[in-house]
Tab-separated table of C-alpha atoms in Angstrom:
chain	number	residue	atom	x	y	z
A	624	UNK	CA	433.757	-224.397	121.866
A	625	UNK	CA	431.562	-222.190	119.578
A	626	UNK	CA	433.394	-219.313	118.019
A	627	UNK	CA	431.676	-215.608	119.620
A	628	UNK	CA	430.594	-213.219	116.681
A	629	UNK	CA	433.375	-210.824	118.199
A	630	UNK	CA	436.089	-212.496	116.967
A	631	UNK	CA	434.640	-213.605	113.351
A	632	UNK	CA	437.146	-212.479	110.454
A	633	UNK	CA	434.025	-212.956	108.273
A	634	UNK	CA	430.751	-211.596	108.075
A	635	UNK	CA	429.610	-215.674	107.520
A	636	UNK	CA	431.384	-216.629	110.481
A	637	UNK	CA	429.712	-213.647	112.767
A	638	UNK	CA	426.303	-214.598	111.425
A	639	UNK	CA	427.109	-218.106	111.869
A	640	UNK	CA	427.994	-217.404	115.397
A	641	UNK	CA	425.034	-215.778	116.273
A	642	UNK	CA	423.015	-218.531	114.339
A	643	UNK	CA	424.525	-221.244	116.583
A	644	UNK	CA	423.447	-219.764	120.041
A	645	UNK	CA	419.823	-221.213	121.836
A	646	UNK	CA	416.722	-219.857	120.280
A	647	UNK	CA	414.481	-217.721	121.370
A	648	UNK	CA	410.871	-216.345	121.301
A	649	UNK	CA	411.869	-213.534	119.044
A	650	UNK	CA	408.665	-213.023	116.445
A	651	UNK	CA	407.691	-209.860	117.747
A	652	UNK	CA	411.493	-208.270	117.601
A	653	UNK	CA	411.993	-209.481	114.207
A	654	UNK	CA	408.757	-208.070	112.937
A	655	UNK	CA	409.693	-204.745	114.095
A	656	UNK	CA	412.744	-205.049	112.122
A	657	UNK	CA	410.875	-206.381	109.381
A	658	UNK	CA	408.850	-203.462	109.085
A	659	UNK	CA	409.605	-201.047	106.382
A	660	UNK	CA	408.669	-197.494	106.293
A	661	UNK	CA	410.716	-193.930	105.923
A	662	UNK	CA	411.759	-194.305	109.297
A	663	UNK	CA	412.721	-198.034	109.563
A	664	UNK	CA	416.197	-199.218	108.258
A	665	UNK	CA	415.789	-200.843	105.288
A	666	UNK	CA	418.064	-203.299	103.152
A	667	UNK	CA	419.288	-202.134	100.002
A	668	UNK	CA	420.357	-203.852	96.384
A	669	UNK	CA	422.311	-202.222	93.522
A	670	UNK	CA	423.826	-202.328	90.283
A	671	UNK	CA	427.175	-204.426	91.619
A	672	UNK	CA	428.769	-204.836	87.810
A	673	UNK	CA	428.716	-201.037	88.093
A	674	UNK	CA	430.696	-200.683	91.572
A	675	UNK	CA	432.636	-203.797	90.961
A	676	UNK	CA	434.153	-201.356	87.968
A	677	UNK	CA	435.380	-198.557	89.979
A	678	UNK	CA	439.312	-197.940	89.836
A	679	UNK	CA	441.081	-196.464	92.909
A	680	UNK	CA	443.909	-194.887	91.439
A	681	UNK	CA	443.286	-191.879	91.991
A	682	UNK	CA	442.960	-192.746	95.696
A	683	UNK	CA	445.789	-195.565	95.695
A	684	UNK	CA	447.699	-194.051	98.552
A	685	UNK	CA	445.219	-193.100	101.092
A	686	UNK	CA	442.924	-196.705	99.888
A	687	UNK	CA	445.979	-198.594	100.602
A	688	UNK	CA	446.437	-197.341	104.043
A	689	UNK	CA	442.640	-197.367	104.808
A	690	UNK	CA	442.636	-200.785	103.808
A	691	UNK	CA	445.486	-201.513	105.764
A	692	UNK	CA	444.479	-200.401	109.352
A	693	UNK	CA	441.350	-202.259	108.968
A	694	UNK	CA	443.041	-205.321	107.687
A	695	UNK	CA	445.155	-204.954	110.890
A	696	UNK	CA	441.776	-205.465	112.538
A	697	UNK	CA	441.696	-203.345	116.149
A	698	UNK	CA	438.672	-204.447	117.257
A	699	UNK	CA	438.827	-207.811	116.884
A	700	UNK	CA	437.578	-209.572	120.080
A	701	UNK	CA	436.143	-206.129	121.545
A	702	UNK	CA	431.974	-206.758	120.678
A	703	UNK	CA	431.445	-208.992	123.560
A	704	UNK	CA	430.763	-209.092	127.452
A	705	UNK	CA	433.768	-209.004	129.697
A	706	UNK	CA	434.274	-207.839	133.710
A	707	UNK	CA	432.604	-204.235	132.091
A	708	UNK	CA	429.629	-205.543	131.585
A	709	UNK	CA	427.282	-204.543	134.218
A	710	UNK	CA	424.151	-206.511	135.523
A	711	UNK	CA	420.887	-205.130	133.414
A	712	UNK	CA	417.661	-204.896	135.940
A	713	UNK	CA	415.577	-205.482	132.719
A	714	UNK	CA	412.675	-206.227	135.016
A	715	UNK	CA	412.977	-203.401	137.457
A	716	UNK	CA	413.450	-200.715	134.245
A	717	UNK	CA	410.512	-198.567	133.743
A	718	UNK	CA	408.364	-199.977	131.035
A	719	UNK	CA	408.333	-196.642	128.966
A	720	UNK	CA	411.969	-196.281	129.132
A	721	UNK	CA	412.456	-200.130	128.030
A	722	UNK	CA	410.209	-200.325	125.329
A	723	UNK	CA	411.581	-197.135	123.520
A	724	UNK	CA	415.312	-198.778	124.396
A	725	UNK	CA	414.287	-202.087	122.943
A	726	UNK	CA	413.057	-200.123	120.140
A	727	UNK	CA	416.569	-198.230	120.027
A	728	UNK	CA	418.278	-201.645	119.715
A	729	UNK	CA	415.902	-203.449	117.761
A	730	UNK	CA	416.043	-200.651	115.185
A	731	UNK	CA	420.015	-200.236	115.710
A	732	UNK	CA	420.729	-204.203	114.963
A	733	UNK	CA	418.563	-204.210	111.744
A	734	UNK	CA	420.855	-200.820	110.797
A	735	UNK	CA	423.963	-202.640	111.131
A	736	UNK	CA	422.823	-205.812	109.636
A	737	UNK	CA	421.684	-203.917	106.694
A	738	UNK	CA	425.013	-202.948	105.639
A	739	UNK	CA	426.206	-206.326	106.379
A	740	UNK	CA	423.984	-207.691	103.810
A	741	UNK	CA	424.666	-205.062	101.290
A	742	UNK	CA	428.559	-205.314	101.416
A	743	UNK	CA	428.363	-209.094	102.090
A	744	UNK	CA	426.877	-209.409	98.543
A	745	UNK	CA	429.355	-206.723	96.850
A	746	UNK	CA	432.335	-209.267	97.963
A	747	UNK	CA	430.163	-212.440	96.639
A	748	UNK	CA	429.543	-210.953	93.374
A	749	UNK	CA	432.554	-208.925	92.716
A	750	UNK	CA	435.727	-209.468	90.931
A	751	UNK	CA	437.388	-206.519	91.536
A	752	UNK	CA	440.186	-207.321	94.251
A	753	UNK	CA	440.351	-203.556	95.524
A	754	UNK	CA	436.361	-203.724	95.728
A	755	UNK	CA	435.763	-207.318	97.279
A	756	UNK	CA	438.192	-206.562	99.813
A	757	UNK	CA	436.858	-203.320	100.856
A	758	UNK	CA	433.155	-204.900	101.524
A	759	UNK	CA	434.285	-208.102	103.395
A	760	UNK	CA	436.053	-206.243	105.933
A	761	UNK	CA	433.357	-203.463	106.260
A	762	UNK	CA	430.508	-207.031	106.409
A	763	UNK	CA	432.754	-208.290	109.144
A	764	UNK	CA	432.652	-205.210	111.194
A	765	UNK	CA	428.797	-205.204	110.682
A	766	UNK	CA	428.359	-208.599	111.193
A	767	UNK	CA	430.150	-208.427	114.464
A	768	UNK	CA	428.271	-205.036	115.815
A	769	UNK	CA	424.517	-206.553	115.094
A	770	UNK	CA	425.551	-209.744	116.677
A	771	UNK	CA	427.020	-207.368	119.903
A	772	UNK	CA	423.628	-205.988	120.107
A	773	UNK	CA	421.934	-208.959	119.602
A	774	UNK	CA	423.573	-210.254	122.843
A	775	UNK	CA	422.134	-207.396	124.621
A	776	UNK	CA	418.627	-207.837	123.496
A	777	UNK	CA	418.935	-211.418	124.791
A	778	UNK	CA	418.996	-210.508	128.261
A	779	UNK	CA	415.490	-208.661	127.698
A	780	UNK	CA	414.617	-212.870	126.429
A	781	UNK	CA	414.509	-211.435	122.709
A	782	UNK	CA	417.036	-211.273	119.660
A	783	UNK	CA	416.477	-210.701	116.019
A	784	UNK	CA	416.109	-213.625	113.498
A	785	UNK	CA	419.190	-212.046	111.320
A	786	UNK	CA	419.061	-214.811	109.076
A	787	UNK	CA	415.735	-214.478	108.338
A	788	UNK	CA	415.823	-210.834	107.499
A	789	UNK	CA	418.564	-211.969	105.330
A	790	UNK	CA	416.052	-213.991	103.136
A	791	UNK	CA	412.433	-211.841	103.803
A	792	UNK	CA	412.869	-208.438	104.446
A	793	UNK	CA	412.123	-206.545	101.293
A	794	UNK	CA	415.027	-205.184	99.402
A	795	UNK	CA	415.389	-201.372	97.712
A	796	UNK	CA	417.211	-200.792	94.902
A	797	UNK	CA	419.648	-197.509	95.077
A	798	UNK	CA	421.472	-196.660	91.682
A	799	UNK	CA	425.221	-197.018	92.880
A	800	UNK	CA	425.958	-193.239	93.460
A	801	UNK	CA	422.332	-193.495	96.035
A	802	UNK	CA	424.088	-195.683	98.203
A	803	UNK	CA	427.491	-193.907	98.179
A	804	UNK	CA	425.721	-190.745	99.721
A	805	UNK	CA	423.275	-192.074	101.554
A	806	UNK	CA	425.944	-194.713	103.243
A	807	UNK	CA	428.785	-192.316	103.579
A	808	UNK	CA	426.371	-189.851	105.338
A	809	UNK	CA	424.820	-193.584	107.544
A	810	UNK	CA	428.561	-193.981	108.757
A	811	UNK	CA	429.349	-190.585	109.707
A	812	UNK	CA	426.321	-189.757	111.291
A	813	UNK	CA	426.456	-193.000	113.281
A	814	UNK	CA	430.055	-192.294	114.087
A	815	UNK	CA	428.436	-188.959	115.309
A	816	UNK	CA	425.697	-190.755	117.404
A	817	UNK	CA	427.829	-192.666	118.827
A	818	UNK	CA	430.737	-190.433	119.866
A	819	UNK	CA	428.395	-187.995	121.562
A	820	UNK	CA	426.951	-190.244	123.807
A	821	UNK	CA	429.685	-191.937	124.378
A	822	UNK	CA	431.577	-188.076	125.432
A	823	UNK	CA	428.609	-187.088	127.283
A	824	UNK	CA	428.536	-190.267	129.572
A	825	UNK	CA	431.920	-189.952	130.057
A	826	UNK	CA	431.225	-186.553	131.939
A	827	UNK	CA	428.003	-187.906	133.330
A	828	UNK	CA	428.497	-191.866	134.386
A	829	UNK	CA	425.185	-191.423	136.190
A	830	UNK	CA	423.246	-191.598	132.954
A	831	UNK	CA	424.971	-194.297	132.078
A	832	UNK	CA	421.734	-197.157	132.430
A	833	UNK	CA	422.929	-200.048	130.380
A	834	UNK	CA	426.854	-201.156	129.939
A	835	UNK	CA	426.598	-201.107	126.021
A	836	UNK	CA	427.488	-197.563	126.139
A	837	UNK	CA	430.355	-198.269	127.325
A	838	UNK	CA	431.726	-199.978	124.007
A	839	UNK	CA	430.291	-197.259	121.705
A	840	UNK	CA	434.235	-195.677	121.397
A	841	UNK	CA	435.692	-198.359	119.147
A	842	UNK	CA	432.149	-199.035	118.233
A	843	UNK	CA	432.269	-195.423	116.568
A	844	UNK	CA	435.833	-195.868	115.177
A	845	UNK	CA	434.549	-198.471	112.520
A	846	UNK	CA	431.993	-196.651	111.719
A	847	UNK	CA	434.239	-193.229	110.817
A	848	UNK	CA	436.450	-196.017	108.703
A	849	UNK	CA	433.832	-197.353	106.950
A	850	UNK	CA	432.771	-193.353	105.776
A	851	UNK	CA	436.082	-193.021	104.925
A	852	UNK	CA	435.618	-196.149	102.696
A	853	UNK	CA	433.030	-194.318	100.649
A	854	UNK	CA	434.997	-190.709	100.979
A	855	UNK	CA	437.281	-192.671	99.043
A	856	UNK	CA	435.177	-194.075	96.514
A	857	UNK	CA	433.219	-190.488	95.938
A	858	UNK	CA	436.507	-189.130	95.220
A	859	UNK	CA	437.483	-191.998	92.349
A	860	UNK	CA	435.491	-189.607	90.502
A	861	UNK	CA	434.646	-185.891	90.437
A	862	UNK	CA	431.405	-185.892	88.986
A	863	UNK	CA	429.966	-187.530	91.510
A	864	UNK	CA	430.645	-184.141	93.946
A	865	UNK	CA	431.049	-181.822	91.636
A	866	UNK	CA	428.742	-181.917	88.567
A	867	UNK	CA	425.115	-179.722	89.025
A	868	UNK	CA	422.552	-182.643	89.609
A	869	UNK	CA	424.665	-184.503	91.595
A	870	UNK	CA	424.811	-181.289	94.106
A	871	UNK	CA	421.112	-181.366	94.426
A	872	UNK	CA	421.134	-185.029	95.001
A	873	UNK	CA	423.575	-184.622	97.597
A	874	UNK	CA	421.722	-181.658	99.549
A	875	UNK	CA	418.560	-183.920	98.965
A	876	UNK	CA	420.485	-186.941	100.900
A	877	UNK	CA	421.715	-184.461	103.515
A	878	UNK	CA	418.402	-183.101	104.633
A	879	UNK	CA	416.881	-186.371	104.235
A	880	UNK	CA	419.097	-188.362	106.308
A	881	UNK	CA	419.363	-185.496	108.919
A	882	UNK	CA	415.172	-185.199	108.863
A	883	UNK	CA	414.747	-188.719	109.261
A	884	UNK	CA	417.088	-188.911	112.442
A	885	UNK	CA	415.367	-185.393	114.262
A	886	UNK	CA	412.065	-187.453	113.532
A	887	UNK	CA	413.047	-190.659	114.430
A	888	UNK	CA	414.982	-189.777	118.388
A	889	UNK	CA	411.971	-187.590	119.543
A	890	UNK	CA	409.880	-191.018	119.018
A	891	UNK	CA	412.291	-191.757	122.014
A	892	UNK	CA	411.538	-188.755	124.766
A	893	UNK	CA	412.185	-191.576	127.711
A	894	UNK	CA	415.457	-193.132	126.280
A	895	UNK	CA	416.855	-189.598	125.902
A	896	UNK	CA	415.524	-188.660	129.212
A	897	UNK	CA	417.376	-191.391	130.855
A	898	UNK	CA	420.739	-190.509	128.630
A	899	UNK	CA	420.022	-186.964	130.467
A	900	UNK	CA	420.467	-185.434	126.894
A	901	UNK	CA	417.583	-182.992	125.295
A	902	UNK	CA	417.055	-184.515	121.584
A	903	UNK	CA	416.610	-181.045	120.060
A	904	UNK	CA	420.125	-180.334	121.485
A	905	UNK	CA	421.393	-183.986	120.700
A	906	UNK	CA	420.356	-183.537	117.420
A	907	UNK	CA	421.933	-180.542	116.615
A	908	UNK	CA	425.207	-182.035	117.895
A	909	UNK	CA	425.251	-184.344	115.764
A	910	UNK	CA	424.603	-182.231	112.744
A	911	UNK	CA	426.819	-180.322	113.354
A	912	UNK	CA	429.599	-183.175	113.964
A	913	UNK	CA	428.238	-184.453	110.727
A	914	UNK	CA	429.068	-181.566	108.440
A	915	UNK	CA	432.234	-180.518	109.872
A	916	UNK	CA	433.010	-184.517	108.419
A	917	UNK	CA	431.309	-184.181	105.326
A	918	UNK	CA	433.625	-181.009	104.503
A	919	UNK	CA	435.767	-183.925	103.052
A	920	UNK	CA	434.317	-184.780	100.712
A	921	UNK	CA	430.948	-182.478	100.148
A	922	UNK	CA	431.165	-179.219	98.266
A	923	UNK	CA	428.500	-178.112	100.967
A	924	UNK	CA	427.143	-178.181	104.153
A	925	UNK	CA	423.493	-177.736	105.450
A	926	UNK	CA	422.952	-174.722	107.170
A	927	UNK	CA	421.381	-175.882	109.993
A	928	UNK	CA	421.810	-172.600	111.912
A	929	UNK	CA	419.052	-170.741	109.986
A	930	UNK	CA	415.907	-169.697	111.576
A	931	UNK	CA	413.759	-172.357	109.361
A	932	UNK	CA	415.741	-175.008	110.441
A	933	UNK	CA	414.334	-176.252	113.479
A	934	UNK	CA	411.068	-175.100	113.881
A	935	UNK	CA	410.549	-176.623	110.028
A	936	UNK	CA	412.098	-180.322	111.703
A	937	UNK	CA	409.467	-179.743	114.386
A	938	UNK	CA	406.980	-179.463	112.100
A	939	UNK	CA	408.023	-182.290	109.958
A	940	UNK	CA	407.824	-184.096	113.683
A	941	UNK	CA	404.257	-183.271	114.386
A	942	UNK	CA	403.222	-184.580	111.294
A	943	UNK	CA	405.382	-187.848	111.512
A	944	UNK	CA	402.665	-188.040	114.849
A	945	UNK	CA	399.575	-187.441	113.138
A	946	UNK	CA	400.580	-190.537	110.545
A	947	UNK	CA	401.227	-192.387	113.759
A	948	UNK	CA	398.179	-191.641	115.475
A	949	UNK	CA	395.702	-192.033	111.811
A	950	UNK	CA	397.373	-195.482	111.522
A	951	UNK	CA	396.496	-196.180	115.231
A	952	UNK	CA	393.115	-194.749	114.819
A	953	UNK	CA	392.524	-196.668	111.639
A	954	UNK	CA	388.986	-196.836	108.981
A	955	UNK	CA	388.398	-193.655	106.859
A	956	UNK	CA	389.222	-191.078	109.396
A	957	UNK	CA	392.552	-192.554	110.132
A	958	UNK	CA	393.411	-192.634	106.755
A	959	UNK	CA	392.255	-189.062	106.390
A	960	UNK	CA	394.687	-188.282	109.296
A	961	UNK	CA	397.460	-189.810	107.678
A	962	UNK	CA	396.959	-188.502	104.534
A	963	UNK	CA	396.824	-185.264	106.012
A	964	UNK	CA	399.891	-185.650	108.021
A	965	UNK	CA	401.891	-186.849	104.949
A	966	UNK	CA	400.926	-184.055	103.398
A	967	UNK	CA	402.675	-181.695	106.122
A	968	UNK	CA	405.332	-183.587	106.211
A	969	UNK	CA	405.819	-183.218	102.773
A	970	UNK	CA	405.876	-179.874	102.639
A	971	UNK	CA	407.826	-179.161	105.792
A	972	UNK	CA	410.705	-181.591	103.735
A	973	UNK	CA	410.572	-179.004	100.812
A	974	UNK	CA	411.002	-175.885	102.987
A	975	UNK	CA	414.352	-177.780	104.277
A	976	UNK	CA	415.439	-178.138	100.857
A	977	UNK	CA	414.735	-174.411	100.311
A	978	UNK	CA	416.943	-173.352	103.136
A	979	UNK	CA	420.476	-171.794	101.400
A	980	UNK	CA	423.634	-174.419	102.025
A	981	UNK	CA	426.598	-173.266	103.115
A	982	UNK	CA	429.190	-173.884	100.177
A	983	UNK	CA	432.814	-176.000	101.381
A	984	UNK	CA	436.275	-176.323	99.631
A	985	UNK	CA	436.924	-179.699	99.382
A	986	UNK	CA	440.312	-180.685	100.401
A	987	UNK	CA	442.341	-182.195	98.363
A	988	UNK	CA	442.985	-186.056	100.047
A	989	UNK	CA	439.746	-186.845	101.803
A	990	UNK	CA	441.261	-189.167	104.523
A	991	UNK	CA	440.186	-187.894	108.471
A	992	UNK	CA	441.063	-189.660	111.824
A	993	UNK	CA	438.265	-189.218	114.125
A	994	UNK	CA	438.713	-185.824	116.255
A	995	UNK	CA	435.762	-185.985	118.773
């Protein structure tokens, strides 16, 4: 009998897993997750000799305990069908609702298996014990979540070729520090996602129309590990929070990874009208789950309560649809359009980085246990 992704203890054996089941007619959902633009995950490359270096001394005792409780492995077995799985109408679903969900899941796989590549390869080429260990338990986790969601998207009779994004999607290199913001920020704001829909369909089961909501709890918990994973590795050394570039760079990751996601969920006004959630409001949530986290580690917050905040997003929105709509148009006026909408978007992104941040004392040991 075939080993199921869920209870992999390796990234390879997850993939491998997921490899192994039938085929399917799956061109046109790997293409969307081929597709790389600033709103599409992409998969990312860096300088490993330079993280395979890092000492965690000065984070022995809280590393050792991370590494621990996900060595101990709580969700092993959990990222598959049982008795909770309810019976998906895919047919009967209205086909605005399932093409923006399809989207959701296409676009949440590719995520996942993103960081599943990236840490798969810090384990392969790494020497550093404390490093390599770190990344092939994070890779499992990932491994194990896009091949969850893969099983969902074969019930709509399509799944993503994950081993062929492995070998053609295009890579982007990120100097090591990039991808410590810009994946401790990925993990906490997904732990955010996740834990707010997961709260809200609690108190609103009605809403509730597809069963993979119903795992997004422990589903969350990995990801709030796996930020604690780079909390840790921020704090091996100061300068990496504390010196005067390095601030900018980190309010430049904040407002573009919080940008990007306002953007990206109003692309999806049916999905969030069938969660029963408002994305302005949803959004907002999950900001400001996102920087009561990032207090651990970030000497600031975004102050998304100022009165540029949101109607600048907006406008950064409107502009993300005129790009759509010149690339749908096409010829010389399209690309006028979308030239034109860049442009606004553009500047709407500097006004956010204009907006004041709200400065944070960092605590001393960065370690959290999820509180939502």
């Amino acid at each position: 009998m075939n080993m199921h992704s869920s209870e992999a203890a390796t990234a390879e054996e997850a993939i491998a897993a997921q490899e192994a089941l039938p085929p399917l007619t799956n061109e046109e959902a790997t293409k969307v997750a081929m597709s790389n633009t600033l709103l599409t995950p992409r998969f990312y490359t860096t300088d490993f000799d330079e993280m395979d270096a890092i000492d965690v001394t000065p984070v022995r005792s809280d590393w050792d305990k991370l590494i621990a409780a996900m060595k101990a492995d709580p969700n092993k077995g959990h990222f598959k069908k049982n008795e909770d799985w309810d019976k998906v109408d895919w047919d009967g679903m209205e086909p605005a609702l399932k093409a923006e969900f399809i989207d959701f899941l296409i676009s949440s796989c590719t995520a996942e298996f993103s960081g599943c590549v990236l840490y798969k390869e810090m384990k392969r080429r790494g020497s550093n014990e404390d490093i390599t260990t770190l990344f092939q338990l994070m890779a499992r986790d990932e491994a194990r979540h896009a091949g969850f969601i893969n099983d969902a998207l074969r019930e709509a009779g399509i799944a993503v070729n994950l081993g062929f994004l492995t070998q053609a999607k295009k890579y982007t290199y990120f100097r090591p520090k990039f991808i410590y913001y810009a994946t401790y920020l990925s993990e906490k704001i997904g732990y955010a996602r996740y834990i707010t829909i997961y709260r809200h369909l609690e108190q609103h089961p009605e809403h509730r129309f597809h069963p993979i909501f119903k795992w997004f709890r422990e589903w969350c918990n990995d990801e709030f590990s796996h930020g604690e994973a780079f909390a840790l590795l921020l704090k091996t050394d100061p300068q990496l929070t504390e010196s005067r570039v390095n601030k900018l760079w980190i309010k430049f990751f904040l407002t573009a990874v919080f940008s990007t996601m306002w953007v990206r969920d109003h692309q999806r006004p049916e999905f969030h009208k069938a969660l029963g959630v408002d994305p302005a409001w949803y959004g907002q949530e999950v900001f400001r789950k996102t920087s009561d986290i990032s207090r651990q580690v970030f000497p600031m917050v975004l102050d998304i309560e100022h009165p540029r905040w949101i109607p600048t997003l907006n406008r950064m929105q409107a502009a993300n649809v005129q790009i759509a709509d010149g690339r749908k148009q096409g010829g010389v006026g399209g690309w006028v359009k979308r030239m034109a909408g860049s442009a606004k978007a553009g500047f709407a992104f500097v006004s956010l980085l204009t907006i004041p941040v709200e400065k944070s004392a960092v605590p001393e040991s960065p370690r959290m246990e999820p509180a939502y």
